[in-house]
Short mmCIF file of C-alpha atoms in Angstrom, two decimals:
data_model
loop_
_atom_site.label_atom_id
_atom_site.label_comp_id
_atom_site.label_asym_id
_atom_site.label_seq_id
_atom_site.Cartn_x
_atom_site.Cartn_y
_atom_site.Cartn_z
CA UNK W 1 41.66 28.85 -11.27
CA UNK W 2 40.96 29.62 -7.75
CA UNK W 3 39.81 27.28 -5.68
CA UNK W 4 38.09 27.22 -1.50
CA UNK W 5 38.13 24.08 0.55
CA UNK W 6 35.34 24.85 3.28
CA UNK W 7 35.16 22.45 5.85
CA UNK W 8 33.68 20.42 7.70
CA UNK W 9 31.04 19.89 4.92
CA UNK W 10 27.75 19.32 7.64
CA UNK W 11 27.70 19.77 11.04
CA UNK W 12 25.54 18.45 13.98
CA UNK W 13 25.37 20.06 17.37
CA UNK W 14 23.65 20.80 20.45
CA UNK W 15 21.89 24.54 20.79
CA UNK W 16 23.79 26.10 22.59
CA UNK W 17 27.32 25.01 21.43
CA UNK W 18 29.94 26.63 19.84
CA UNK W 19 30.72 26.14 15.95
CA UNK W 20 33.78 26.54 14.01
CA UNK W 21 33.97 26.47 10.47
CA UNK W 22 37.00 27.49 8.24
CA UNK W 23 37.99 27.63 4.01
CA UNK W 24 41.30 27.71 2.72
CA UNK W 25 42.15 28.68 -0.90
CA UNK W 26 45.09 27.76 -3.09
CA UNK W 27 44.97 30.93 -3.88
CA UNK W 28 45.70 34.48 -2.24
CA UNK W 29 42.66 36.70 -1.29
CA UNK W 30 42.10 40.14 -0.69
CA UNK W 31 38.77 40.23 0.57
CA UNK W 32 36.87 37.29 2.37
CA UNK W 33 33.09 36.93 2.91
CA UNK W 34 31.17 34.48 4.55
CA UNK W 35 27.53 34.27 4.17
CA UNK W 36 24.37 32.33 5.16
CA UNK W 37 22.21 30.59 3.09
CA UNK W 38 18.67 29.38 3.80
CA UNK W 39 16.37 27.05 1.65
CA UNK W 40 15.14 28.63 -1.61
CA UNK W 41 16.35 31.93 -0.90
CA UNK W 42 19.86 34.15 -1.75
CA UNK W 43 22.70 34.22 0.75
CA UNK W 44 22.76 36.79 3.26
CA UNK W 45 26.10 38.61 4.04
CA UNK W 46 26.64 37.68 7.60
CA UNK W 47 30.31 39.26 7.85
CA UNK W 48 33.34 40.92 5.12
CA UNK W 49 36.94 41.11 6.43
CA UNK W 50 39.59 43.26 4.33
CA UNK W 51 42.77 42.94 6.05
CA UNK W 52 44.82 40.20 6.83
CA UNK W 53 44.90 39.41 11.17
CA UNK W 54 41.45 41.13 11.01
CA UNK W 55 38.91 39.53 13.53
CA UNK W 56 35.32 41.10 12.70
CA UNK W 57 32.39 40.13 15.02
CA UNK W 58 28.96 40.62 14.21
CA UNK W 59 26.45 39.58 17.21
CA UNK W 60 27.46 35.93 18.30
CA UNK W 61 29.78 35.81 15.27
CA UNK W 62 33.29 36.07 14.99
CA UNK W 63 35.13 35.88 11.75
CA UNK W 64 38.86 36.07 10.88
CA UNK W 65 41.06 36.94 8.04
CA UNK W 66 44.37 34.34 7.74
CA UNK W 67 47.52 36.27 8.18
CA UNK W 68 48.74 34.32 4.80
CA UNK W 69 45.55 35.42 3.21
CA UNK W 70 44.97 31.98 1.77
CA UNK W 71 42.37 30.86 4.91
CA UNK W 72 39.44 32.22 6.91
CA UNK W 73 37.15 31.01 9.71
CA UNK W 74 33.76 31.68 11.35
CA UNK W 75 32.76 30.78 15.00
CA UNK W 76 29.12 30.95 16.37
CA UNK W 77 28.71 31.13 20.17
CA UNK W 78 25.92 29.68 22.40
CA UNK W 79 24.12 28.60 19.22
CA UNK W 80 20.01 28.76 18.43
CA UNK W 81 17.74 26.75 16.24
CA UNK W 82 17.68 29.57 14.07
CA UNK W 83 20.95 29.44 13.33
CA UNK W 84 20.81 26.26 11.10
CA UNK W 85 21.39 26.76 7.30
CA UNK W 86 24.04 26.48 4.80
CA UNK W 87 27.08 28.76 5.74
CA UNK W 88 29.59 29.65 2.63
CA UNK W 89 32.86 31.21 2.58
CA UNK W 90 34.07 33.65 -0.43
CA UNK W 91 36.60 35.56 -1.47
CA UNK W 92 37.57 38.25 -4.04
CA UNK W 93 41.35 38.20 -4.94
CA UNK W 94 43.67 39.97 -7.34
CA UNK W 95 42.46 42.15 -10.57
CA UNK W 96 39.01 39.89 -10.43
CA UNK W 97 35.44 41.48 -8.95
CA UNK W 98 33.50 38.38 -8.53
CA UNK W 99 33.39 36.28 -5.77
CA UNK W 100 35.00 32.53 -5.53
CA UNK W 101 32.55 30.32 -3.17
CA UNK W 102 33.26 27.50 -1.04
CA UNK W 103 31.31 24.36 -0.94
CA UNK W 104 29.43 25.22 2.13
CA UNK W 105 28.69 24.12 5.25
CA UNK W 106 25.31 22.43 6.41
CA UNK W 107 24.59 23.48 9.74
CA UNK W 108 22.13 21.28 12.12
CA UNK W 109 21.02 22.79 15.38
CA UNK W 110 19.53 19.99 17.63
CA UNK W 111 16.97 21.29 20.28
CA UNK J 1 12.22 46.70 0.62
CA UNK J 2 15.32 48.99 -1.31
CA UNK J 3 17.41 45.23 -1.73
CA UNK J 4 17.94 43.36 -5.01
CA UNK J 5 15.00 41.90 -6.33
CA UNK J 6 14.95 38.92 -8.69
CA UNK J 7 12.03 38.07 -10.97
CA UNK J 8 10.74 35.74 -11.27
CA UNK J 9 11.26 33.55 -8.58
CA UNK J 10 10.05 30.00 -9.81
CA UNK J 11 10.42 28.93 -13.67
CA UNK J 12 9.27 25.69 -14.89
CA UNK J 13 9.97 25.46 -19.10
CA UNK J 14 10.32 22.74 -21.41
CA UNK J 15 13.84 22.28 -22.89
CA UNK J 16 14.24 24.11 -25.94
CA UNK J 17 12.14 26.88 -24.96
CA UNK J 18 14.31 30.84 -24.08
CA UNK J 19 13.94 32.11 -21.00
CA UNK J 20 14.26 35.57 -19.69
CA UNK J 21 15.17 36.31 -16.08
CA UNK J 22 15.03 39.98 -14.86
CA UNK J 23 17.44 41.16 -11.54
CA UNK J 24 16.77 44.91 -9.81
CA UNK J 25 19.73 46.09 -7.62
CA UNK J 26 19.76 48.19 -5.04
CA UNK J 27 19.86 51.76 -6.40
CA UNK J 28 22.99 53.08 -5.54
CA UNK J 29 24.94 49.81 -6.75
CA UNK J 30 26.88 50.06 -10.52
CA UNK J 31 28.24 46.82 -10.70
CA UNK J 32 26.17 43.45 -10.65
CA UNK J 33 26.70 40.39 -10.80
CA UNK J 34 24.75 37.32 -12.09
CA UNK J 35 26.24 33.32 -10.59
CA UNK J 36 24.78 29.83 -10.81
CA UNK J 37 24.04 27.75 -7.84
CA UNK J 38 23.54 24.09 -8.47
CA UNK J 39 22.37 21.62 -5.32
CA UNK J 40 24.83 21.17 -2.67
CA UNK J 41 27.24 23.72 -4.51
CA UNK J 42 28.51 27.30 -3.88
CA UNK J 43 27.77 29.83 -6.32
CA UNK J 44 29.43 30.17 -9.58
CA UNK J 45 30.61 33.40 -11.31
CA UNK J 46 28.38 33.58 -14.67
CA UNK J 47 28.94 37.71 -15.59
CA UNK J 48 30.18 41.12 -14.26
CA UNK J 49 28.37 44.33 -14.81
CA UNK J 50 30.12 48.21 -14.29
CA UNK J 51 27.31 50.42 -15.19
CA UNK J 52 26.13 49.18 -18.59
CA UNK J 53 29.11 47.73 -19.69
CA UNK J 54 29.72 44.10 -19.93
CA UNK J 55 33.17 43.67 -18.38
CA UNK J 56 33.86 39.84 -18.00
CA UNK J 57 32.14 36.62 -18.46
CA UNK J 58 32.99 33.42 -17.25
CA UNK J 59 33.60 29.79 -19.47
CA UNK J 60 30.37 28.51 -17.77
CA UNK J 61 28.69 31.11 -19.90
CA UNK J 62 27.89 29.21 -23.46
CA UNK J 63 26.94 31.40 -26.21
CA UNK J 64 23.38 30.06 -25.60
CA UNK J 65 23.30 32.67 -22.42
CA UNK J 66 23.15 36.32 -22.66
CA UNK J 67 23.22 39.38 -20.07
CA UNK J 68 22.10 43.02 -20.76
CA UNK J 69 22.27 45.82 -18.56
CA UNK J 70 20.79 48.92 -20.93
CA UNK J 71 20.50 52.02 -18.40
CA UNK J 72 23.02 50.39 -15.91
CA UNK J 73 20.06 49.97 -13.75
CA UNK J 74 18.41 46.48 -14.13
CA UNK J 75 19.74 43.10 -15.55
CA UNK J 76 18.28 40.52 -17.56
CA UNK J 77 19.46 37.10 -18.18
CA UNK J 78 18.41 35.18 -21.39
CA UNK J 79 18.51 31.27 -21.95
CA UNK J 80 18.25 30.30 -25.41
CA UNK J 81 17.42 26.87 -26.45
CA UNK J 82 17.62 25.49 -22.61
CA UNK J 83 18.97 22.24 -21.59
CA UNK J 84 18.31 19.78 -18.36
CA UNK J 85 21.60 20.59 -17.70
CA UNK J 86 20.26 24.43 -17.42
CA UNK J 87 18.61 23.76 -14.46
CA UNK J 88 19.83 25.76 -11.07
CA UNK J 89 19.23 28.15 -9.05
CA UNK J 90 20.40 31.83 -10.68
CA UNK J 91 21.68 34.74 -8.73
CA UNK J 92 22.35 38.23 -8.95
CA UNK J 93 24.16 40.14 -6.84
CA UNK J 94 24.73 43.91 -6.07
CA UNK J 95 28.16 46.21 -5.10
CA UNK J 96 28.88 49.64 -4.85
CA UNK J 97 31.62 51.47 -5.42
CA UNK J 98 33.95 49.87 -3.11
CA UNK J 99 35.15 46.10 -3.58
CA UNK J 100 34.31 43.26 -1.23
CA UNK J 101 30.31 43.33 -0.22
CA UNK J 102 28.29 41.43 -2.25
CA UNK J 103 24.34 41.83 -1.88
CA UNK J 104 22.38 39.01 -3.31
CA UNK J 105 18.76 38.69 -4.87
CA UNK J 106 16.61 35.77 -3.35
CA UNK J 107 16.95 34.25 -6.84
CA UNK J 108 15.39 32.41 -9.95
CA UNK J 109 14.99 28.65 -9.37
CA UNK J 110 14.92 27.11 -13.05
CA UNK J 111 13.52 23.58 -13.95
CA UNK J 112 13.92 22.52 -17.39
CA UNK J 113 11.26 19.22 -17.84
#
């Protein structure tokens, strides 16, 4: 079956730094997703991105769809203490509706 | 609040008991969408919803689990006969018409003791 490799697995950073996250799948996708995750709570859609080349922003956010389809990655600008969480990629590929998640991404924002 | 709703949001039951989880999605949304989170995991796929109609279900899904959707409106999720290994957090998630965006419920975290 499909499978995402998200990477890194945790991260550790200054506020104020950039981030950069990514997933790659063995598989091709037609849709990728990433969303954020906070303790004891459902993920959040932060951004979607339909078309390979696509680069979506959404606030400090920027998002892009690989051009083979098989990879995606996030950046966060100038990053807050309220940005910490667990960040997960999906995607949605072929004839099948639900979503294939990565392993997510732990995100530490130190003051 | 007009986004999915999951109920409830804590269970605590002794293995071997059923339990019944209950997901509203947002009201314009046909198909739905119930996964499995586990700690330090991503979400798994458990079962796909179009309207009322059952449309796939995943391998994780034993025969000990079932899904309903009567009216195509809300969702339930029933555990017969749970197991430790039962125990995770269970989502449900909403899309319209179009594919991609997936809406998710804040969830039913499930201890089996």
């Amino acid at each position: 079956g499909q499978q995402l490799n998200q990477s890194p697995q945790s991260m550790f950073i200054q506020e104020g730094e950039d981030v950069s996250m990514n997933c790659t799948s063995s598989s091709i996708f037609n849709t990728w997703l990433w969303y954020k995750q906070e303790p004891g709570e459902g993920p959040v859609l932060l951004i979607a991105l339909y078309k390979a080349g696509e680069l979506t922003s959404n606030g400090r956010l920027t998002a892009q769809f690989g051009i083979t389809r098989k990879d995606s990655f996030l950046n966060i600008s100038a990053s807050i203490p309220s940005d910490v969480g667990i960040y997960f990629c999906a995607g949605q590929g072929g004839s099948a509706r639900q979503l294939t998640f990565g392993s997510g991404t732990q995100l530490t924002v130190l003051p | 609040d007009t986004g999915v709703s999951q109920d409830p949001r804590h269970k605590i039951t002794k293995r071997g008991q059923n339990v019944t989880f209950r997901c509203d999605p947002i009201s314009e949304h046909n198909r739905l969408y119930w996964y499995r989170q586990t700690l330090g995991q991503g979400p798994e796929f458990l079962t796909y919803f179009q309207n009322e109609a059952q449309l796939e279900k995943s391998r994780l899904l034993s025969d000990r689990f079932s899904a309903e959707r009567p009216k195509g409106s809300f969702s339930t999720l029933e555990i017969q006969r749970t197991e430790q290994g039962d125990s995770a957090m269970y989502l449900c998630a909403t899309q319209g018409w179009a594919d991609g965006e997936q809406y998710f419920g804040p969830g039913t975290r499930l201890t089996v003791t």
